């Protein structure tokens, strides 16, 4: 009897810690009246009126000039509220690691060097407790990306309210991630750092990449009778059905990656990180290569650099016409995903307008990830993936999300943090008595 009782209690505890139940498909029409709609393409609509039917946006108009049609649900917000497209987190490991110290919950990397066939999407845990912490800040979509090796694998784009990875997927296997070698290496370690010296293996490492791409090209142009899954996964890079995401920060590395693109006839390339991409911005624009920029809230790479360079980087690229979005790779990257809108807010304080900064995590990100047909802006016939905030969503002091929708489904904004807040709030109230 005691064993039975204990079993039930453990089940109840585990259920109480589980992710919120995904919302059902939209079955009622929704009309949002009032507030300022931030379209996501650089424009706004004050006193907006937004119609959502069958998961799609029917229209976004000036509510003062249009008579509202009858809808099943009407949400009226005041003029100080703001409506935004769902924010997008590229190059994310959400759902691939739950607890860093528990190896069994870590699916972020695979053994080996050349792994284009590794599919991050099948390891994605849609019930991750970390995922639900992103939604209250408006982050509703993410690109799930593997790490490790020279070629890490393929990424996929998901929406962040689903039962499983099959339900979550928005665009599967949309790109291959290549970790470009560094032309320099640091000596020493963090407690006793040394200097910076040239990477003597740099050219050999690039040759190994080129050899693999040449091998895959020859294989794909042949009869392909003897199937090789790693080489099969490379299919689409030259046709443009897949993107090549090159993780590189240095100026030389980025220039070499552009030469690699031309030599191998890669149709679509994206630089991930791109800390010094502003130095080759003209070449990036000419080659139609976009940038998923290194984390904004970070220190400069070199000790003698402008301490504010990470904040200015986005403006330097945008002003040059390079398609740019923000990503969050780095220390505690999964937990920090919720801060993505505030990175954009920092960019707005260092050279961009608020609407330009907003594009870094909406329309620009959607275009880079190849989902702009349905996501990234508040426009007719696009997915009704959006949220309402009582304040400026790029400002951590005023952002307070009251409603959020993914494909027209009103999703939960509760999280484990809310439960803990209520729990310990009750504790202190008890102590006052």
mmCIF file of C-alpha atoms in Angstrom, residues 35-48 60-62 82-84 354-356 358 378:
data_model
loop_
_atom_site.group_PDB
_atom_site.id
_atom_site.type_symbol
_atom_site.label_atom_id
_atom_site.label_comp_id
_atom_site.label_asym_id
_atom_site.label_seq_id
_atom_site.Cartn_x
_atom_site.Cartn_y
_atom_site.Cartn_z
ATOM 1 C CA UNK A 35 -3.029 48.780 -29.877
ATOM 2 C CA UNK A 36 -0.131 49.286 -32.259
ATOM 3 C CA UNK A 37 0.643 46.430 -34.638
ATOM 4 C CA UNK A 38 4.327 46.088 -35.472
ATOM 5 C CA UNK A 39 4.136 44.455 -38.870
ATOM 6 C CA UNK A 40 7.720 43.162 -38.775
ATOM 7 C CA UNK A 41 8.757 44.671 -42.123
ATOM 8 C CA UNK A 42 9.688 48.067 -40.695
ATOM 9 C CA UNK A 43 6.174 49.516 -40.596
ATOM 10 C CA UNK A 44 3.521 49.880 -37.892
ATOM 11 C CA UNK A 45 -0.247 50.221 -37.765
ATOM 12 C CA UNK A 46 -1.687 52.275 -34.924
ATOM 13 C CA UNK A 47 -5.240 51.606 -33.674
ATOM 14 C CA UNK A 48 -4.974 48.252 -35.412
ATOM 15 C CA UNK A 60 -4.445 44.061 -40.421
ATOM 16 C CA UNK A 61 -6.152 47.441 -40.858
ATOM 17 C CA UNK A 62 -6.690 50.766 -39.163
ATOM 18 C CA UNK A 82 1.559 46.341 -28.860
ATOM 19 C CA UNK A 83 1.064 43.389 -31.202
ATOM 20 C CA UNK A 84 4.105 41.640 -32.704
ATOM 21 C CA UNK A 354 13.153 50.084 -33.097
ATOM 22 C CA UNK A 355 11.462 48.681 -36.201
ATOM 23 C CA UNK A 356 14.799 47.820 -37.841
ATOM 24 C CA UNK A 358 12.551 44.181 -34.575
ATOM 25 C CA UNK A 378 1.703 40.371 -39.723
#
